[in-house]
């Protein structure tokens, strides 16, 4: 079974559009949503992302909803499917933001040992 891991220089999940993510918005408190709104640039990307290097500039103190493997446990799909749920979420983010043939997708597939 493949194991989920986060790869460096990705940041594909650092773009928010809560209007398209009602499943996510339902899991967040009002203060989380307010924080997301202050963190989000007009184009949807988080202002804390170093876009050139695709690195979080506040990694050690990033909000709880950015801690993927912790926050994901609030989704019932996670409880049923574990790493598969996380892997599918990352693939969705990477595909929609960088494309299926992007280097980020290639690196992610390699990292989870999927050719
Ligand atoms: S999309 Fe997945 S691999 Fe990419 S930064 Fe987010 S958690 Fe990490
Ligand atoms: S705070 Fe960091 S981890 Fe969270 S969305 Fe912004 S750049 Fe990504």
mmCIF file of N, CA and C and ligand atoms in Angstrom:
data_model
loop_
_atom_site.group_PDB
_atom_site.id
_atom_site.type_symbol
_atom_site.label_atom_id
_atom_site.label_comp_id
_atom_site.label_asym_id
_atom_site.label_seq_id
_atom_site.Cartn_x
_atom_site.Cartn_y
_atom_site.Cartn_z
ATOM 1 N N UNK A 1 0.841 -1.197 0.000
ATOM 2 C CA UNK A 1 0.000 0.000 0.000
ATOM 3 C C UNK A 1 0.883 1.256 0.000
ATOM 4 N N UNK A 2 0.503 2.222 -0.812
ATOM 5 C CA UNK A 2 1.308 3.446 -0.901
ATOM 6 C C UNK A 2 1.109 4.303 0.354
ATOM 7 N N UNK A 3 2.196 4.982 0.731
ATOM 8 C CA UNK A 3 2.115 5.877 1.886
ATOM 9 C C UNK A 3 2.146 7.313 1.411
ATOM 10 N N UNK A 4 1.307 8.131 2.032
ATOM 11 C CA UNK A 4 1.286 9.545 1.683
ATOM 12 C C UNK A 4 2.524 10.244 2.233
ATOM 13 N N UNK A 5 3.018 11.198 1.493
ATOM 14 C CA UNK A 5 4.026 12.109 2.003
ATOM 15 C C UNK A 5 3.855 13.444 1.301
ATOM 16 N N UNK A 6 4.243 14.503 1.969
ATOM 17 C CA UNK A 6 4.248 15.823 1.342
ATOM 18 C C UNK A 6 5.615 16.020 0.701
ATOM 19 N N UNK A 7 5.630 16.582 -0.494
ATOM 20 C CA UNK A 7 6.918 16.809 -1.161
ATOM 21 C C UNK A 7 7.331 18.274 -1.019
ATOM 22 N N UNK A 8 8.617 18.516 -1.139
ATOM 23 C CA UNK A 8 9.125 19.887 -1.094
ATOM 24 C C UNK A 8 8.829 20.594 -2.414
ATOM 25 N N UNK A 9 8.794 21.906 -2.362
ATOM 26 C CA UNK A 9 8.633 22.737 -3.565
ATOM 27 C C UNK A 9 7.370 22.390 -4.347
ATOM 28 N N UNK A 10 6.280 22.265 -3.617
ATOM 29 C CA UNK A 10 4.991 21.967 -4.265
ATOM 30 C C UNK A 10 4.012 23.109 -3.977
ATOM 31 N N UNK A 11 3.420 23.113 -2.818
ATOM 32 C CA UNK A 11 2.501 24.208 -2.446
ATOM 33 C C UNK A 11 1.176 24.197 -3.188
ATOM 34 N N UNK A 12 0.875 23.076 -3.861
ATOM 35 C CA UNK A 12 -0.366 23.047 -4.649
ATOM 36 C C UNK A 12 -1.616 23.192 -3.793
ATOM 37 N N UNK A 13 -1.521 22.850 -2.516
ATOM 38 C CA UNK A 13 -2.703 22.972 -1.649
ATOM 39 C C UNK A 13 -2.765 24.341 -0.980
ATOM 40 N N UNK A 14 -1.905 25.264 -1.403
ATOM 41 C CA UNK A 14 -1.858 26.594 -0.781
ATOM 42 C C UNK A 14 -2.671 27.611 -1.570
ATOM 43 N N UNK A 15 -3.638 27.119 -2.301
ATOM 44 C CA UNK A 15 -4.559 27.984 -3.035
ATOM 45 C C UNK A 15 -5.973 27.671 -2.543
ATOM 46 N N UNK A 16 -6.678 28.701 -2.162
ATOM 47 C CA UNK A 16 -7.997 28.481 -1.566
ATOM 48 C C UNK A 16 -9.097 29.102 -2.399
ATOM 49 N N UNK A 17 -10.145 28.367 -2.604
ATOM 50 C CA UNK A 17 -11.389 28.971 -3.076
ATOM 51 C C UNK A 17 -12.502 28.273 -2.312
ATOM 52 N N UNK A 18 -12.842 28.876 -1.186
ATOM 53 C CA UNK A 18 -13.812 28.222 -0.317
ATOM 54 C C UNK A 18 -15.179 28.085 -0.976
ATOM 55 N N UNK A 19 -15.449 28.913 -2.007
ATOM 56 C CA UNK A 19 -16.731 28.766 -2.713
ATOM 57 C C UNK A 19 -16.804 27.435 -3.441
ATOM 58 N N UNK A 20 -15.644 26.941 -3.850
ATOM 59 C CA UNK A 20 -15.626 25.644 -4.546
ATOM 60 C C UNK A 20 -15.377 24.491 -3.586
ATOM 61 N N UNK A 21 -15.140 24.804 -2.323
ATOM 62 C CA UNK A 21 -14.772 23.771 -1.356
ATOM 63 C C UNK A 21 -15.723 23.780 -0.162
ATOM 64 N N UNK A 22 -17.013 23.541 -0.422
ATOM 65 C CA UNK A 22 -17.970 23.583 0.673
ATOM 66 C C UNK A 22 -17.656 22.496 1.704
ATOM 67 N N UNK A 23 -17.061 21.374 1.239
ATOM 68 C CA UNK A 23 -16.697 20.303 2.168
ATOM 69 C C UNK A 23 -15.669 20.807 3.177
ATOM 70 N N UNK A 24 -14.751 21.658 2.691
ATOM 71 C CA UNK A 24 -13.708 22.206 3.553
ATOM 72 C C UNK A 24 -14.288 23.293 4.454
ATOM 73 N N UNK A 25 -15.070 24.188 3.861
ATOM 74 C CA UNK A 25 -15.634 25.304 4.632
ATOM 75 C C UNK A 25 -16.470 24.789 5.803
ATOM 76 N N UNK A 26 -17.155 23.667 5.603
ATOM 77 C CA UNK A 26 -17.998 23.102 6.667
ATOM 78 C C UNK A 26 -17.193 22.660 7.879
ATOM 79 N N UNK A 27 -15.908 22.369 7.654
ATOM 80 C CA UNK A 27 -15.067 21.851 8.750
ATOM 81 C C UNK A 27 -14.324 22.959 9.497
ATOM 82 N N UNK A 28 -14.463 24.183 9.010
ATOM 83 C CA UNK A 28 -13.691 25.288 9.587
ATOM 84 C C UNK A 28 -14.545 26.165 10.484
ATOM 85 N N UNK A 29 -13.903 26.712 11.523
ATOM 86 C CA UNK A 29 -14.588 27.675 12.382
ATOM 87 C C UNK A 29 -14.556 29.041 11.709
ATOM 88 N N UNK A 30 -15.381 29.947 12.233
ATOM 89 C CA UNK A 30 -15.435 31.282 11.636
ATOM 90 C C UNK A 30 -14.059 31.948 11.665
ATOM 91 N N UNK A 31 -13.322 31.768 12.773
ATOM 92 C CA UNK A 31 -11.999 32.428 12.843
ATOM 93 C C UNK A 31 -11.017 31.829 11.829
ATOM 94 N N UNK A 32 -11.193 30.546 11.516
ATOM 95 C CA UNK A 32 -10.341 29.940 10.476
ATOM 96 C C UNK A 32 -10.648 30.584 9.117
ATOM 97 N N UNK A 33 -11.943 30.749 8.836
ATOM 98 C CA UNK A 33 -12.336 31.327 7.545
ATOM 99 C C UNK A 33 -11.862 32.776 7.446
ATOM 100 N N UNK A 34 -11.979 33.509 8.562
ATOM 101 C CA UNK A 34 -11.474 34.891 8.569
ATOM 102 C C UNK A 34 -9.976 34.906 8.298
ATOM 103 N N UNK A 35 -9.260 33.972 8.921
ATOM 104 C CA UNK A 35 -7.807 33.909 8.722
ATOM 105 C C UNK A 35 -7.480 33.571 7.266
ATOM 106 N N UNK A 36 -8.200 32.613 6.711
ATOM 107 C CA UNK A 36 -7.979 32.253 5.305
ATOM 108 C C UNK A 36 -8.199 33.471 4.408
ATOM 109 N N UNK A 37 -9.254 34.224 4.711
ATOM 110 C CA UNK A 37 -9.531 35.398 3.877
ATOM 111 C C UNK A 37 -8.409 36.431 3.961
ATOM 112 N N UNK A 38 -7.795 36.565 5.144
ATOM 113 C CA UNK A 38 -6.687 37.543 5.245
ATOM 114 C C UNK A 38 -5.412 36.996 4.603
ATOM 115 N N UNK A 39 -5.292 35.669 4.556
ATOM 116 C CA UNK A 39 -4.079 35.056 3.989
ATOM 117 C C UNK A 39 -4.106 34.974 2.465
ATOM 118 N N UNK A 40 -5.309 35.122 1.897
ATOM 119 C CA UNK A 40 -5.460 34.800 0.480
ATOM 120 C C UNK A 40 -5.337 36.020 -0.425
ATOM 121 N N UNK A 41 -4.473 35.903 -1.403
ATOM 122 C CA UNK A 41 -4.328 36.979 -2.393
ATOM 123 C C UNK A 41 -5.503 36.931 -3.376
ATOM 124 N N UNK A 42 -5.622 37.959 -4.185
ATOM 125 C CA UNK A 42 -6.773 38.037 -5.105
ATOM 126 C C UNK A 42 -6.847 36.847 -6.045
ATOM 127 N N UNK A 43 -5.712 36.292 -6.407
ATOM 128 C CA UNK A 43 -5.726 35.160 -7.338
ATOM 129 C C UNK A 43 -5.894 33.816 -6.630
ATOM 130 N N UNK A 44 -6.131 33.853 -5.324
ATOM 131 C CA UNK A 44 -6.425 32.616 -4.609
ATOM 132 C C UNK A 44 -5.242 31.984 -3.909
ATOM 133 N N UNK A 45 -4.026 32.388 -4.249
ATOM 134 C CA UNK A 45 -2.847 31.785 -3.603
ATOM 135 C C UNK A 45 -2.610 32.415 -2.245
ATOM 136 N N UNK A 46 -2.077 31.615 -1.334
ATOM 137 C CA UNK A 46 -1.759 32.108 0.002
ATOM 138 C C UNK A 46 -0.606 33.107 -0.078
ATOM 139 N N UNK A 47 -0.766 34.211 0.643
ATOM 140 C CA UNK A 47 0.280 35.238 0.656
ATOM 141 C C UNK A 47 1.540 34.749 1.367
ATOM 142 N N UNK A 48 1.437 33.687 2.144
ATOM 143 C CA UNK A 48 2.605 33.170 2.869
ATOM 144 C C UNK A 48 3.429 32.198 2.040
ATOM 145 N N UNK A 49 3.009 31.969 0.816
ATOM 146 C CA UNK A 49 3.761 31.039 -0.036
ATOM 147 C C UNK A 49 4.820 31.810 -0.826
ATOM 148 N N UNK A 50 6.053 31.371 -0.689
ATOM 149 C CA UNK A 50 7.126 31.875 -1.547
ATOM 150 C C UNK A 50 6.907 31.195 -2.898
ATOM 151 N N UNK A 51 6.315 31.942 -3.824
ATOM 152 C CA UNK A 51 5.868 31.309 -5.073
ATOM 153 C C UNK A 51 7.021 30.843 -5.945
ATOM 154 N N UNK A 52 8.145 31.530 -5.862
ATOM 155 C CA UNK A 52 9.277 31.127 -6.706
ATOM 156 C C UNK A 52 9.776 29.740 -6.286
ATOM 157 N N UNK A 53 9.952 29.583 -4.985
ATOM 158 C CA UNK A 53 10.495 28.315 -4.482
ATOM 159 C C UNK A 53 9.419 27.363 -3.993
ATOM 160 N N UNK A 54 8.151 27.834 -4.015
ATOM 161 C CA UNK A 54 7.024 27.017 -3.561
ATOM 162 C C UNK A 54 7.275 26.482 -2.154
ATOM 163 N N UNK A 55 7.558 27.431 -1.284
ATOM 164 C CA UNK A 55 7.810 27.075 0.114
ATOM 165 C C UNK A 55 6.979 27.963 1.022
ATOM 166 N N UNK A 56 6.488 27.385 2.114
ATOM 167 C CA UNK A 56 5.732 28.161 3.089
ATOM 168 C C UNK A 56 6.706 29.017 3.901
ATOM 169 N N UNK A 57 6.413 30.305 3.980
ATOM 170 C CA UNK A 57 7.303 31.223 4.701
ATOM 171 C C UNK A 57 7.058 31.197 6.207
ATOM 172 N N UNK A 58 5.961 30.570 6.623
ATOM 173 C CA UNK A 58 5.662 30.497 8.065
ATOM 174 C C UNK A 58 5.470 29.029 8.472
ATOM 175 N N UNK A 59 6.243 28.159 7.858
ATOM 176 C CA UNK A 59 5.996 26.715 7.990
ATOM 177 C C UNK A 59 5.836 26.254 9.445
ATOM 178 N N UNK A 60 6.744 26.692 10.314
ATOM 179 C CA UNK A 60 6.700 26.198 11.707
ATOM 180 C C UNK A 60 5.454 26.674 12.438
ATOM 181 N N UNK A 61 4.931 27.834 12.045
ATOM 182 C CA UNK A 61 3.759 28.373 12.752
ATOM 183 C C UNK A 61 2.522 28.404 11.860
ATOM 184 N N UNK A 62 2.508 27.605 10.805
ATOM 185 C CA UNK A 62 1.356 27.592 9.896
ATOM 186 C C UNK A 62 0.097 27.164 10.650
ATOM 187 N N UNK A 63 -1.072 27.640 10.192
ATOM 188 C CA UNK A 63 -2.320 27.311 10.892
ATOM 189 C C UNK A 63 -2.623 25.811 10.896
ATOM 190 N N UNK A 64 -3.500 25.427 11.790
ATOM 191 C CA UNK A 64 -3.808 23.993 11.934
ATOM 192 C C UNK A 64 -4.364 23.394 10.650
ATOM 193 N N UNK A 65 -5.137 24.191 9.884
ATOM 194 C CA UNK A 65 -5.734 23.620 8.663
ATOM 195 C C UNK A 65 -4.711 23.420 7.553
ATOM 196 N N UNK A 66 -3.492 23.928 7.742
ATOM 197 C CA UNK A 66 -2.413 23.683 6.774
ATOM 198 C C UNK A 66 -1.632 22.408 7.116
ATOM 199 N N UNK A 67 -1.889 21.837 8.272
ATOM 200 C CA UNK A 67 -1.165 20.623 8.697
ATOM 201 C C UNK A 67 -1.959 19.437 8.175
ATOM 202 N N UNK A 68 -1.628 19.066 6.943
ATOM 203 C CA UNK A 68 -2.478 18.192 6.135
ATOM 204 C C UNK A 68 -2.839 16.888 6.832
ATOM 205 N N UNK A 69 -1.856 16.189 7.342
ATOM 206 C CA UNK A 69 -2.184 14.869 7.903
ATOM 207 C C UNK A 69 -2.936 14.962 9.222
ATOM 208 N N UNK A 70 -2.851 16.116 9.899
ATOM 209 C CA UNK A 70 -3.646 16.298 11.123
ATOM 210 C C UNK A 70 -5.060 16.743 10.770
ATOM 211 N N UNK A 71 -5.152 17.763 9.915
ATOM 212 C CA UNK A 71 -6.466 18.333 9.599
ATOM 213 C C UNK A 71 -7.343 17.340 8.828
ATOM 214 N N UNK A 72 -6.706 16.495 8.036
ATOM 215 C CA UNK A 72 -7.484 15.560 7.213
ATOM 216 C C UNK A 72 -8.326 14.603 8.033
ATOM 217 N N UNK A 73 -7.961 14.414 9.281
ATOM 218 C CA UNK A 73 -8.718 13.458 10.098
ATOM 219 C C UNK A 73 -10.139 13.944 10.384
ATOM 220 N N UNK A 74 -10.438 15.212 10.077
ATOM 221 C CA UNK A 74 -11.823 15.679 10.278
ATOM 222 C C UNK A 74 -12.743 15.219 9.147
ATOM 223 N N UNK A 75 -12.173 14.677 8.087
ATOM 224 C CA UNK A 75 -13.000 14.194 6.971
ATOM 225 C C UNK A 75 -13.295 12.716 7.159
ATOM 226 N N UNK A 76 -14.555 12.344 6.990
ATOM 227 C CA UNK A 76 -14.875 10.936 7.205
ATOM 228 C C UNK A 76 -14.218 10.035 6.153
ATOM 229 N N UNK A 77 -13.968 10.602 4.957
ATOM 230 C CA UNK A 77 -13.282 9.810 3.923
ATOM 231 C C UNK A 77 -11.872 9.418 4.389
ATOM 232 N N UNK A 78 -11.253 10.315 5.141
ATOM 233 C CA UNK A 78 -9.919 9.999 5.657
ATOM 234 C C UNK A 78 -9.996 8.793 6.572
ATOM 235 N N UNK A 79 -10.999 8.810 7.435
ATOM 236 C CA UNK A 79 -11.114 7.723 8.406
ATOM 237 C C UNK A 79 -11.340 6.390 7.699
ATOM 238 N N UNK A 80 -12.011 6.450 6.544
ATOM 239 C CA UNK A 80 -12.272 5.205 5.804
ATOM 240 C C UNK A 80 -11.080 4.792 4.938
ATOM 241 N N UNK A 81 -10.437 5.803 4.319
ATOM 242 C CA UNK A 81 -9.452 5.468 3.281
ATOM 243 C C UNK A 81 -8.015 5.861 3.614
ATOM 244 N N UNK A 82 -7.796 6.542 4.733
ATOM 245 C CA UNK A 82 -6.437 6.837 5.179
ATOM 246 C C UNK A 82 -5.573 7.487 4.122
ATOM 247 N N UNK A 83 -4.423 6.905 3.856
ATOM 248 C CA UNK A 83 -3.467 7.513 2.935
ATOM 249 C C UNK A 83 -4.029 7.692 1.531
ATOM 250 N N UNK A 84 -4.921 6.817 1.119
ATOM 251 C CA UNK A 84 -5.493 6.967 -0.227
ATOM 252 C C UNK A 84 -6.235 8.312 -0.328
ATOM 253 N N UNK A 85 -6.925 8.673 0.733
ATOM 254 C CA UNK A 85 -7.638 9.958 0.743
ATOM 255 C C UNK A 85 -6.649 11.114 0.596
ATOM 256 N N UNK A 86 -5.559 11.058 1.374
ATOM 257 C CA UNK A 86 -4.555 12.128 1.309
ATOM 258 C C UNK A 86 -3.899 12.181 -0.068
ATOM 259 N N UNK A 87 -3.564 11.016 -0.594
ATOM 260 C CA UNK A 87 -2.909 10.951 -1.908
ATOM 261 C C UNK A 87 -3.828 11.531 -2.983
ATOM 262 N N UNK A 88 -5.096 11.158 -2.940
ATOM 263 C CA UNK A 88 -6.042 11.674 -3.943
ATOM 264 C C UNK A 88 -6.210 13.193 -3.814
ATOM 265 N N UNK A 89 -6.240 13.691 -2.571
ATOM 266 C CA UNK A 89 -6.361 15.148 -2.372
ATOM 267 C C UNK A 89 -5.157 15.860 -2.987
ATOM 268 N N UNK A 90 -3.960 15.365 -2.712
ATOM 269 C CA UNK A 90 -2.752 16.001 -3.260
ATOM 270 C C UNK A 90 -2.783 15.956 -4.784
ATOM 271 N N UNK A 91 -3.158 14.823 -5.334
ATOM 272 C CA UNK A 91 -3.206 14.721 -6.804
ATOM 273 C C UNK A 91 -4.199 15.717 -7.392
ATOM 274 N N UNK A 92 -5.328 15.874 -6.732
ATOM 275 C CA UNK A 92 -6.323 16.854 -7.224
ATOM 276 C C UNK A 92 -5.755 18.263 -7.212
ATOM 277 N N UNK A 93 -5.114 18.621 -6.100
ATOM 278 C CA UNK A 93 -4.541 19.966 -6.004
ATOM 279 C C UNK A 93 -3.432 20.163 -7.045
ATOM 280 N N UNK A 94 -2.562 19.180 -7.152
ATOM 281 C CA UNK A 94 -1.425 19.319 -8.078
ATOM 282 C C UNK A 94 -1.938 19.382 -9.508
ATOM 283 N N UNK A 95 -2.882 18.515 -9.830
ATOM 284 C CA UNK A 95 -3.421 18.483 -11.184
ATOM 285 C C UNK A 95 -4.103 19.806 -11.532
ATOM 286 N N UNK A 96 -4.926 20.324 -10.626
ATOM 287 C CA UNK A 96 -5.672 21.536 -10.984
ATOM 288 C C UNK A 96 -4.774 22.763 -11.008
ATOM 289 N N UNK A 97 -3.719 22.783 -10.203
ATOM 290 C CA UNK A 97 -2.872 23.985 -10.167
ATOM 291 C C UNK A 97 -1.668 23.917 -11.100
ATOM 292 N N UNK A 98 -1.136 22.738 -11.331
ATOM 293 C CA UNK A 98 0.082 22.636 -12.153
ATOM 294 C C UNK A 98 -0.086 21.721 -13.369
ATOM 295 N N UNK A 99 -1.085 20.881 -13.354
ATOM 296 C CA UNK A 99 -1.303 19.959 -14.470
ATOM 297 C C UNK A 99 -0.820 18.546 -14.169
ATOM 298 N N UNK A 100 -1.424 17.610 -14.878
ATOM 299 C CA UNK A 100 -1.110 16.192 -14.663
ATOM 300 C C UNK A 100 0.293 15.807 -15.077
ATOM 301 N N UNK A 101 0.865 16.602 -16.000
ATOM 302 C CA UNK A 101 2.202 16.262 -16.488
ATOM 303 C C UNK A 101 3.262 17.170 -15.869
ATOM 304 N N UNK A 102 2.906 17.878 -14.838
ATOM 305 C CA UNK A 102 3.845 18.824 -14.213
ATOM 306 C C UNK A 102 4.959 18.090 -13.481
ATOM 307 N N UNK A 103 6.042 18.818 -13.224
ATOM 308 C CA UNK A 103 7.132 18.204 -12.462
ATOM 309 C C UNK A 103 6.682 17.922 -11.029
ATOM 310 N N UNK A 104 5.750 18.731 -10.523
ATOM 311 C CA UNK A 104 5.251 18.491 -9.167
ATOM 312 C C UNK A 104 4.509 17.150 -9.105
ATOM 313 N N UNK A 105 3.698 16.861 -10.153
ATOM 314 C CA UNK A 105 2.990 15.574 -10.162
ATOM 315 C C UNK A 105 3.987 14.418 -10.282
ATOM 316 N N UNK A 106 4.977 14.596 -11.131
ATOM 317 C CA UNK A 106 5.993 13.547 -11.295
ATOM 318 C C UNK A 106 6.716 13.312 -9.964
ATOM 319 N N UNK A 107 7.098 14.402 -9.307
ATOM 320 C CA UNK A 107 7.805 14.271 -8.026
ATOM 321 C C UNK A 107 6.915 13.629 -6.962
ATOM 322 N N UNK A 108 5.637 14.000 -6.982
ATOM 323 C CA UNK A 108 4.733 13.423 -5.983
ATOM 324 C C UNK A 108 4.559 11.919 -6.227
ATOM 325 N N UNK A 109 4.375 11.560 -7.494
ATOM 326 C CA UNK A 109 4.212 10.126 -7.797
ATOM 327 C C UNK A 109 5.456 9.337 -7.387
ATOM 328 N N UNK A 110 6.606 9.917 -7.628
ATOM 329 C CA UNK A 110 7.848 9.237 -7.238
ATOM 330 C C UNK A 110 7.937 9.108 -5.716
ATOM 331 N N UNK A 111 7.534 10.176 -5.019
ATOM 332 C CA UNK A 111 7.647 10.182 -3.565
ATOM 333 C C UNK A 111 6.746 9.126 -2.913
ATOM 334 N N UNK A 112 5.601 8.877 -3.540
ATOM 335 C CA UNK A 112 4.707 7.856 -2.972
ATOM 336 C C UNK A 112 4.927 6.496 -3.630
ATOM 337 N N UNK A 113 6.039 6.417 -4.392
ATOM 338 C CA UNK A 113 6.425 5.157 -5.057
ATOM 339 C C UNK A 113 5.398 4.703 -6.062
ATOM 340 N N UNK A 114 4.866 5.666 -6.827
ATOM 341 C CA UNK A 114 3.906 5.347 -7.893
ATOM 342 C C UNK A 114 4.528 5.868 -9.184
ATOM 343 N N UNK A 115 4.790 5.019 -10.126
ATOM 344 C CA UNK A 115 5.468 5.450 -11.360
ATOM 345 C C UNK A 115 4.463 6.120 -12.285
HETATM 346 S S1 LIG B 1 -0.441 19.296 -2.458
HETATM 347 FE FE1 LIG B 1 0.255 17.634 -1.155
HETATM 348 S S2 LIG B 1 2.410 17.352 -1.702
HETATM 349 FE FE2 LIG B 1 1.782 19.373 -2.438
HETATM 350 S S3 LIG B 1 2.326 20.783 -0.756
HETATM 351 FE FE3 LIG B 1 0.188 20.180 -0.482
HETATM 352 S S4 LIG B 1 0.287 18.429 0.917
HETATM 353 FE FE4 LIG B 1 2.318 18.706 0.088
HETATM 354 S S1 LIG B 2 0.336 29.203 5.500
HETATM 355 FE FE1 LIG B 2 1.905 28.079 4.431
HETATM 356 S S2 LIG B 2 1.157 25.955 4.309
HETATM 357 FE FE2 LIG B 2 -0.591 27.302 4.802
HETATM 358 S S3 LIG B 2 -1.511 27.777 2.810
HETATM 359 FE FE3 LIG B 2 -0.065 29.418 3.309
HETATM 360 S S4 LIG B 2 1.849 28.838 2.330
HETATM 361 FE FE4 LIG B 2 0.552 27.022 2.404
#
